[in-house]
Coordinates of C-alpha atoms and ligand atoms in Angstrom, one line a residue:
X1 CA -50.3 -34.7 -41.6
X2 CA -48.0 -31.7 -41.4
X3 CA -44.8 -32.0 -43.7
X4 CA -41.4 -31.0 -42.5
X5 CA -38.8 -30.8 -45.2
X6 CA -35.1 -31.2 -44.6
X7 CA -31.8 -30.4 -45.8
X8 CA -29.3 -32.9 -47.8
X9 CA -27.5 -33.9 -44.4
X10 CA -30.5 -34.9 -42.6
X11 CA -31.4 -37.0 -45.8
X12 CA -28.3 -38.2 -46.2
X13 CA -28.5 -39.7 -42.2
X14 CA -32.0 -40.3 -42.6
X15 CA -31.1 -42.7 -45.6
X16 CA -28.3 -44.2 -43.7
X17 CA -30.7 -45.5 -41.1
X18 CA -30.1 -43.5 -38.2
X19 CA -33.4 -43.2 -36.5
X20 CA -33.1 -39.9 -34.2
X21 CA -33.8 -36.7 -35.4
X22 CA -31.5 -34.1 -34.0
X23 CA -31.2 -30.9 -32.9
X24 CA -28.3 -29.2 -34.1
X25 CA -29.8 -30.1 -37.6
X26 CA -33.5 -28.5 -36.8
X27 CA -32.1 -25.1 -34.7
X28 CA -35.7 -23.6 -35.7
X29 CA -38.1 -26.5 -35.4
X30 CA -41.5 -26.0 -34.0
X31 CA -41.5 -28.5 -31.7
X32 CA -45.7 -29.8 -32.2
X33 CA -45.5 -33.1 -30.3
X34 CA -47.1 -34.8 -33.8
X35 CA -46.6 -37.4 -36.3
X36 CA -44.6 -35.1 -39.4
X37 CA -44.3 -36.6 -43.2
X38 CA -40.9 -36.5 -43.9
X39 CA -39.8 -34.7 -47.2
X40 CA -36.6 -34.3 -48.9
X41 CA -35.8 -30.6 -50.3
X42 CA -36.8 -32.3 -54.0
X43 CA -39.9 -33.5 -53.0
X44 CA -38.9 -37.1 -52.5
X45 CA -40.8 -38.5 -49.4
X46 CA -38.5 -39.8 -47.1
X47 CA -40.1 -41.6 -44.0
X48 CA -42.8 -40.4 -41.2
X49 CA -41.9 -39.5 -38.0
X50 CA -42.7 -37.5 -34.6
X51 CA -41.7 -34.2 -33.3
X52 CA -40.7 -33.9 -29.9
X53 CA -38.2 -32.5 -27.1
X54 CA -36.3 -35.1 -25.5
X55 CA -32.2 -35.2 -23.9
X56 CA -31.3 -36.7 -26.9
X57 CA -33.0 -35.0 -30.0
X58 CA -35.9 -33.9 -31.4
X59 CA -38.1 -36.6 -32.5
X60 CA -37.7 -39.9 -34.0
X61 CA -38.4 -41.6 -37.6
X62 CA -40.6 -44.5 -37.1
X63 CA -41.2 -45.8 -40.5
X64 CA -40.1 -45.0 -43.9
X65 CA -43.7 -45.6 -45.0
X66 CA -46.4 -43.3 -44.9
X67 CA -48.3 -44.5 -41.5
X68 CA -50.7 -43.4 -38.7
X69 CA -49.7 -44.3 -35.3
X70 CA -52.8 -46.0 -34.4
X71 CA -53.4 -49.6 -32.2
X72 CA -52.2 -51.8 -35.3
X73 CA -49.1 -50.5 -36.3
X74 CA -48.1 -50.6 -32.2
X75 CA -49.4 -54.4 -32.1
X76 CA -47.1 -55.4 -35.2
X77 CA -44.3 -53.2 -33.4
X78 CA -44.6 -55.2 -30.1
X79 CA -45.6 -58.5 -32.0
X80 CA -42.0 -57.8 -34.0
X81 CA -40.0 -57.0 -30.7
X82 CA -41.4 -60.3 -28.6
X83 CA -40.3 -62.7 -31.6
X84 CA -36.9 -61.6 -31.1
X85 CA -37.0 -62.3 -27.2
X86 CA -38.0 -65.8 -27.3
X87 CA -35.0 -67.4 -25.8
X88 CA -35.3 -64.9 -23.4
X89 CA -39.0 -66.0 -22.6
X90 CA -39.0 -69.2 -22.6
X91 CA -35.9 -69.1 -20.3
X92 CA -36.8 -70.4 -16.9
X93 CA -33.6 -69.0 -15.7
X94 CA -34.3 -65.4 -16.6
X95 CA -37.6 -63.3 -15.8
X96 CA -36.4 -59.7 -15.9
X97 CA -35.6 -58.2 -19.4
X98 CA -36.1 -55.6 -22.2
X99 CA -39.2 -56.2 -24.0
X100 CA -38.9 -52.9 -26.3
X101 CA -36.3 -50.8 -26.8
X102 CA -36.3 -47.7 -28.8
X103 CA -34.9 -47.4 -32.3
X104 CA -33.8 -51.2 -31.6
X105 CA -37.0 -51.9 -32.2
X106 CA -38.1 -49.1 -34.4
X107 CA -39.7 -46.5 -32.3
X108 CA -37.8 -44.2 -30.3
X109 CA -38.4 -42.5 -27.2
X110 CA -39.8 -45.6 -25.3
X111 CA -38.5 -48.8 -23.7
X112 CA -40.4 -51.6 -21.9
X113 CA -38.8 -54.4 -19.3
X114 CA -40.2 -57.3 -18.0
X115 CA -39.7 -57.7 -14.3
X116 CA -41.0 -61.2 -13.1
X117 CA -45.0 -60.9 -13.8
X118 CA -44.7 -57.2 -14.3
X119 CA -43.8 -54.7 -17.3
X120 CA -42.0 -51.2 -16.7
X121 CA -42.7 -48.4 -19.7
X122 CA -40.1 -45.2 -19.3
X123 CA -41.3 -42.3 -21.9
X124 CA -38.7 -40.3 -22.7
X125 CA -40.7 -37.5 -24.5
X126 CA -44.0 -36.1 -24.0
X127 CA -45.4 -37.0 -27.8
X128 CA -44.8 -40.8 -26.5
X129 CA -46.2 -39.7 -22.9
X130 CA -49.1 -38.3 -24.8
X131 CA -50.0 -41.9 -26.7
X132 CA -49.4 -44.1 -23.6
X133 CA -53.2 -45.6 -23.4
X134 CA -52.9 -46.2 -27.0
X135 CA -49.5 -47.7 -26.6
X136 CA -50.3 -49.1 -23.6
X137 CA -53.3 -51.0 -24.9
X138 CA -51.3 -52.4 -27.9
X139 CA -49.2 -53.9 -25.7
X140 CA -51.6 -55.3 -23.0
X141 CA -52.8 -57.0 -26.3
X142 CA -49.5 -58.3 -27.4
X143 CA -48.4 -59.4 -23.6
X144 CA -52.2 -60.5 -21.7
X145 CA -49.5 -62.5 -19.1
X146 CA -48.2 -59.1 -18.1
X147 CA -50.3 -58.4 -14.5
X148 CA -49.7 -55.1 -14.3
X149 CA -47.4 -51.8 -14.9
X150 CA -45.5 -49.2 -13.7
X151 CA -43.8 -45.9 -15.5
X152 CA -41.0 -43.8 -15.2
X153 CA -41.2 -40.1 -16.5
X154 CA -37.6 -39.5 -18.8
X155 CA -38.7 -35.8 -19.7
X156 CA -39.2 -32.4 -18.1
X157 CA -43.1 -32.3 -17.8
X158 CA -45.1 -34.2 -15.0
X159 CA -44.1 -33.4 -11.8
X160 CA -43.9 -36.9 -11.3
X161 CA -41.1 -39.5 -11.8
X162 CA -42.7 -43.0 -11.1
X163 CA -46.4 -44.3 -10.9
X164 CA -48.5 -47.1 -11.0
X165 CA -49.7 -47.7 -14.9
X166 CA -52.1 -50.3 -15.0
X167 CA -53.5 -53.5 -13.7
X168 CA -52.4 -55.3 -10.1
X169 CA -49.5 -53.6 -8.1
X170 CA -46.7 -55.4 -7.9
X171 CA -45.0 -55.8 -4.0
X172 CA -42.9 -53.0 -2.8
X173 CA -40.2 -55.0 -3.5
X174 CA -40.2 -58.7 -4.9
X175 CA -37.9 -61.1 -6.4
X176 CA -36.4 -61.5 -9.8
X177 CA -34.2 -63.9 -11.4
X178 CA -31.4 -63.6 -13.6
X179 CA -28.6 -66.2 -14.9
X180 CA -30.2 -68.4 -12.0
X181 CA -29.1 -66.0 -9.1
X182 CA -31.8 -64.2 -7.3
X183 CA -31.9 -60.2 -7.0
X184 CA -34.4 -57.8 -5.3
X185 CA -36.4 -55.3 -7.4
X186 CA -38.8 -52.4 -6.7
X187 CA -41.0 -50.8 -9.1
X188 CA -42.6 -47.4 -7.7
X189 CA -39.3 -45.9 -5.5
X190 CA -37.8 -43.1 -7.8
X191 CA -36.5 -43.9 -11.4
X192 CA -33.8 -46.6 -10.3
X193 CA -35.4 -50.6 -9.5
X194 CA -32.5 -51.9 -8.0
X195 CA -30.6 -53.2 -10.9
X196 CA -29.5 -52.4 -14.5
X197 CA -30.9 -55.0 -16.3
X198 CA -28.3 -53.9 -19.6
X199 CA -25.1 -55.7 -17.7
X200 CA -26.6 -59.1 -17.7
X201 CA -24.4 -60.9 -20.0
X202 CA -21.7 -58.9 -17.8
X203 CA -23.2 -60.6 -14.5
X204 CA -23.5 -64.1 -16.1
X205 CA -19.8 -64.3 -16.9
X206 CA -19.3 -63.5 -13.3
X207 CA -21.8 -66.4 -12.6
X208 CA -20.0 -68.5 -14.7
X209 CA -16.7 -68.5 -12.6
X210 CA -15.0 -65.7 -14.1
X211 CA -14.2 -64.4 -10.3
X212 CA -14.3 -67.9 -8.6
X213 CA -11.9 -68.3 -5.9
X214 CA -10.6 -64.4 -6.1
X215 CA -11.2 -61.7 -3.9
X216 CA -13.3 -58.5 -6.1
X217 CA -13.2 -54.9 -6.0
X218 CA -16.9 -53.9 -7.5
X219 CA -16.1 -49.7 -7.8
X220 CA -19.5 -47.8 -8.7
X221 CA -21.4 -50.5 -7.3
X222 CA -25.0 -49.4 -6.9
X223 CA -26.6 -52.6 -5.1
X224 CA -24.0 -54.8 -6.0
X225 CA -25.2 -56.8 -8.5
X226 CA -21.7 -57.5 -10.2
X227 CA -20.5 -58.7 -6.5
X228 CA -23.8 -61.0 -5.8
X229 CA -23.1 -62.6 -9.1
X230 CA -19.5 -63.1 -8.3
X231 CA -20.2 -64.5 -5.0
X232 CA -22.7 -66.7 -6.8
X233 CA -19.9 -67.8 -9.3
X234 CA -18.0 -68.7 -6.5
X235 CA -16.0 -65.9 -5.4
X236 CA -14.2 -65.8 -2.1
X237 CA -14.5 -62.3 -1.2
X238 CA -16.2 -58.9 -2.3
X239 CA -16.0 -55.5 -1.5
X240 CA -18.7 -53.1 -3.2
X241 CA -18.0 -49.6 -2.8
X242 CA -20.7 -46.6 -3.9
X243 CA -21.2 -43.0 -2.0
X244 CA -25.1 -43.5 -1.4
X245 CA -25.8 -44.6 1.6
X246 CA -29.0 -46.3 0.5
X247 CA -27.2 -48.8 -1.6
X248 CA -25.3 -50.8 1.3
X249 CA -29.0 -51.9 2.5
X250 CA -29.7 -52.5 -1.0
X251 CA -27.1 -54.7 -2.0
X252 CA -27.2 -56.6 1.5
X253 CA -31.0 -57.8 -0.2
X254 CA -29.4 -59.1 -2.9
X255 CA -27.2 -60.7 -1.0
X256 CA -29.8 -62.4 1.7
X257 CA -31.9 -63.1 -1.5
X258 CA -29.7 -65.9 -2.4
X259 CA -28.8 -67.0 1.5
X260 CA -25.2 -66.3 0.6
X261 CA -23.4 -65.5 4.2
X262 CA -22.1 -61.5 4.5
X263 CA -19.0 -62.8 6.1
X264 CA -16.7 -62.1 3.4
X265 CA -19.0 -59.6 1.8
X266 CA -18.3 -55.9 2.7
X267 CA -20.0 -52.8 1.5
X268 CA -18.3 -49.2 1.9
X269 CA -20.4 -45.5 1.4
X270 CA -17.5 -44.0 0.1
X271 CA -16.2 -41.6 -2.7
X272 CA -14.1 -44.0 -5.3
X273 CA -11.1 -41.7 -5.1
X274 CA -11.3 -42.0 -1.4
X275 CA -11.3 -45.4 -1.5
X276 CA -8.3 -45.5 -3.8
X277 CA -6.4 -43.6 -1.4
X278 CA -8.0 -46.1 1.6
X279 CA -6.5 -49.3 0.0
X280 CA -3.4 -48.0 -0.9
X281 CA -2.8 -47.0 2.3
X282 CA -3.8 -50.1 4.0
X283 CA -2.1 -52.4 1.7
X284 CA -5.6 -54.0 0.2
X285 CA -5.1 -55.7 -3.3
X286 CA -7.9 -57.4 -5.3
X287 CA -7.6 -60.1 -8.0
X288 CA -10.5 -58.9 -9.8
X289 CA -11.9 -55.1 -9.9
X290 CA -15.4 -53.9 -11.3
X291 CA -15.0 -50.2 -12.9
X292 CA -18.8 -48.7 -13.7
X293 CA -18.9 -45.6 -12.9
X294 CA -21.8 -43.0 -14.0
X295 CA -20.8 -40.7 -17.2
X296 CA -20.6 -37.9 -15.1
X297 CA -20.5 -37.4 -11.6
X298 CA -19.8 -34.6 -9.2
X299 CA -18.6 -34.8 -5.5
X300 CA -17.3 -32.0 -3.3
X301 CA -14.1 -31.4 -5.0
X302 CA -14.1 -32.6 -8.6
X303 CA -16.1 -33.5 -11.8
X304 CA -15.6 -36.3 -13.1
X305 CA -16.7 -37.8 -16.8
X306 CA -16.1 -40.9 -18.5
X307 CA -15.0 -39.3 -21.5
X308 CA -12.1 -37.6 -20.3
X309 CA -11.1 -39.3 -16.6
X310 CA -11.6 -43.1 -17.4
X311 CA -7.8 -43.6 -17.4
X312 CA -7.2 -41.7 -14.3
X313 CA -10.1 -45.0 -12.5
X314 CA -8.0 -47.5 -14.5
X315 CA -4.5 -46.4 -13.7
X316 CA -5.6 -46.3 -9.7
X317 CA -6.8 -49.6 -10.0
X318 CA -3.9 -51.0 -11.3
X319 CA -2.0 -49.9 -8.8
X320 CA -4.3 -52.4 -6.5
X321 CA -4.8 -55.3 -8.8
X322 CA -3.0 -58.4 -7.9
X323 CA -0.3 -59.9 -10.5
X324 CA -2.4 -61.6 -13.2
X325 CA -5.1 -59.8 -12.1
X326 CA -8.6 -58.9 -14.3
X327 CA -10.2 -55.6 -15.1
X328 CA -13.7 -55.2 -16.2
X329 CA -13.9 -51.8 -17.3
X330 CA -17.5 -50.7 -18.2
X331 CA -19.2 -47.2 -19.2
X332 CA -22.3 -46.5 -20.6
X333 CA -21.5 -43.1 -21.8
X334 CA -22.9 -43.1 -25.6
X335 CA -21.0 -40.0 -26.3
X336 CA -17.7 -42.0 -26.2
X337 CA -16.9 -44.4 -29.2
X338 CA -15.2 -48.0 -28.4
X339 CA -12.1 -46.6 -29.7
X340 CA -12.1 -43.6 -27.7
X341 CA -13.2 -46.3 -24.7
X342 CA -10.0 -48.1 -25.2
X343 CA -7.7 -45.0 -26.1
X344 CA -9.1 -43.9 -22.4
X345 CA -8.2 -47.8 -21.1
X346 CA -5.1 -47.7 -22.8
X347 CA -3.5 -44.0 -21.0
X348 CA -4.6 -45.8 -17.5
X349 CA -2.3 -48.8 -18.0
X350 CA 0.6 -46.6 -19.1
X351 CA 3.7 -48.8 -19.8
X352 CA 1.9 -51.7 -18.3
X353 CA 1.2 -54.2 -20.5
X354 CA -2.3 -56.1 -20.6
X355 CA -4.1 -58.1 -22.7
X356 CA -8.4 -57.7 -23.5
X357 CA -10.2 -60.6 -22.8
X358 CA -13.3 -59.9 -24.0
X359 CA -15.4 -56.9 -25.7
X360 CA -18.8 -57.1 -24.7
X361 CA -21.5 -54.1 -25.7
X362 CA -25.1 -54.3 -25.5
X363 CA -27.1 -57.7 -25.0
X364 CA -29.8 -58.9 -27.8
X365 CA -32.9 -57.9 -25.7
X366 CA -31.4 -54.6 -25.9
X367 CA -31.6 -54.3 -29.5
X368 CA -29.9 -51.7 -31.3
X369 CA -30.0 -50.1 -34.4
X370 CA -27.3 -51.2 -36.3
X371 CA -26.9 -48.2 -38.3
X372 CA -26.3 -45.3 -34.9
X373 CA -23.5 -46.6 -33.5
X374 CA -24.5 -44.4 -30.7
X375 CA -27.3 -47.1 -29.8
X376 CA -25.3 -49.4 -28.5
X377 CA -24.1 -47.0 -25.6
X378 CA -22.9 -50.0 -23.8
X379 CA -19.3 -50.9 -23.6
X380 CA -17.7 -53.4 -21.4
X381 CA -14.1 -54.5 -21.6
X382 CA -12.4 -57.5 -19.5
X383 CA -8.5 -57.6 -19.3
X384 CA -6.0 -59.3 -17.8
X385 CA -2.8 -57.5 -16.5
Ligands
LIG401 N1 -22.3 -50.8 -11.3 C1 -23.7 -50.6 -10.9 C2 -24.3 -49.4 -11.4 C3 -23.6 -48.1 -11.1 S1 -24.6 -46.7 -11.2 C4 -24.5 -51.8 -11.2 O1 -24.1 -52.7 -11.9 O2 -25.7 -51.9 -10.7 C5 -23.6 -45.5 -10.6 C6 -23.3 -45.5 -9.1 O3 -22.2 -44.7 -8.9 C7 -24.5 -44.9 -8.3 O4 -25.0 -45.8 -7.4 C8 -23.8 -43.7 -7.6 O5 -24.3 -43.6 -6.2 C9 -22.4 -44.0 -7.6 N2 -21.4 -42.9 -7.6 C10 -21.4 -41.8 -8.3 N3 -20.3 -41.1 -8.0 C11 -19.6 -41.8 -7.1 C12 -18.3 -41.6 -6.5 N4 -17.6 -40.5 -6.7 N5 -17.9 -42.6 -5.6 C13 -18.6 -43.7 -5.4 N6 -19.8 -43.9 -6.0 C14 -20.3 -43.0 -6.8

């Protein structure tokens, strides 16, 4: 096994847990796609890991033994990751979640979700692209109820994005189930499925009654997941707003999915800002408003990203909240810190004072490595006004 020796810093994070191997700290790495002994400058052995390109870093540390990455040291991985989900799979009310996720569960650059009967692997880098039948066959061993499997290319390299992986195809699209409420999937159409399976405790408050009654903005809204679950908690009206067209047909499947009526259910193509300008003008108001946008985004005449416009979303929706009114204000940007979340929350609302209602970040089947912060990307904060 080929050594790689690194400087104090890198020890110094490498002993404080953090899994990823960066760049900035490697700028002449020979990048060899392989399994690398770790080595301090004095000699001390440090952990093993593997070298390779990805958007976020270099490689990963995957044990702080010596070890080979071979069919038994996957099967205790994915033997490890499934006793933490066992709430989740014995749950009849849930069958779509994270099986295995990255330096959560101790080997970076791959994550695995269930959806229903069938299991969705994204490789993130071509060292873990490389192992996939071996990592693929530890897990077939660890989960024999999984029917078959799709994956979704996170790297430059195959001029591919999606594929069937093994076993039976699943349907083109089929149904899920989530907090009891029903939402429609798809496993082989690009890199997206029709839901982001990370806002789940996020949905089930919404379930729970936390929009029951109130009329809700759902900004960002993808397939409008955050307005199905409201409607299923009750909710009198929604309004889900997102600029590709594709996801008004999407979200009406959700909707139909659960036989809720689209009477007081409306979905607008449409640039946020645009519709900030729209409601303003025609005197709209919400009770409740849903703020996820993507980290960055680009339309005809701005940029925007989450780390340095957030307040400029909140303060517009302020303007159209109701008195008393609630704000769920989510990013997944991992580049922003919850304090710099809230110092961004805080600028929107000004002089106007609000109170938080709840912090919510990643859920347990996303596990996270409680030593990189930056793991636990997701950030989700409910206030009232
Ligand atoms: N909230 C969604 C996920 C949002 S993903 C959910 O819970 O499922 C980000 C979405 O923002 C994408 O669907 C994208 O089409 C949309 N989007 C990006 N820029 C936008 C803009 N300027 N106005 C409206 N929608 C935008």
């Amino acid at each position: 096994m080929n050594k790689l020796i690194v400087d104090s810093s890198t020890e110094k994070r490498i002993k404080s847990g953090i899994q990823l191997l960066s760049g900035k700290d490697f700028p002449d790495l020979e990048l060899t796609d392989d399994v690398v002994s770790i080595q301090s400058r004095s000699g001390q052995f440090l952990g093993t890991a593997y070298l390779s390109q990805q958007n976020k870093g270099v490689g990963w540390l995957i044990s702080r033994q010596p070890i080979q990455v071979d069919q038994e040291f996957l099967v205790a991985l994915f033997e490890k990751a499934k006793s933490k989900r066992q709430s989740y799979e014995q749950s009849e009310l849930k069958t779509a979640y994270r099986l295995f996720n990255q330096d959560g569960d101790n080997f970076g650059g791959v994550t695995i979700d269930r959806y229903g009967d069938y299991a969705l692997f994204s490789w993130y880098n071509a060292f873990v692209y490389a192992q996939r039948e071996l990592i693929v066959s530890a897990f077939q061993r660890v989960y024999p109820d999984v029917l078959g499997a799709y994956e979704k290319i996170r790297f430059k390299g195959p001029d591919y994005e999606s594929a069937h992986l093994y076993g039976q195809e699943a349907p083109e699209t089929f149904h899920i189930l989530e907090n009891g409420v029903v939402y429609e999937v798809f496993l082989n159409d690009g890199l997206m499925t029709g839901i982001f399976l990370d806002q789940h405790e996020v949905r089930g408050g919404l379930v729970d009654g936390l929009a029951a009654g109130k009329n809700l903005l759902n900004l960002f809204s993808y397939t409008a997941a955050f307005s199905v679950a409201a409607a299923m908690g009750g909710a009198e009206a929604t309004t889900s707003v997102d600029l590709a067209k594709r996801s008004k047909e999407l979200s009406e499947a959700h909707f139909r999915a659960n036989g809720l009526d689209l009477e007081n259910h409306r979905f607008v193509v449409m640039d946020v800002f645009e519709y900030y300008k729209y409601a303003k003008r025609h005197g709209l108001t919400y009770d409740v408003i849903v703020i996820d946008p993507p980290s960055f985004a680009r339309n005809k005449k701005q940029t925007f990203s989450v780390a340095k416009d957030y307040h400029k979303l909140i303060a517009q929706a302020v303007d159209l909240l109701n008195p008393g009114g609630t704000l769920i204000a989510s990013t997944n940007a991992s580049n922003l810190t919850m304090g710099q979340f809230k110092k961004q929350i805080a600028k929107g609302f000004g002089q106007i004072k609000y109170r938080e209602l709840s912090v919510q970040q990643l859920p347990s089947d996303f596990t996270i490595n409680n030593n990189d912060e930056s793991s636990n990307y997701l950030k989700v904060i409910t206030l009232k006004v």
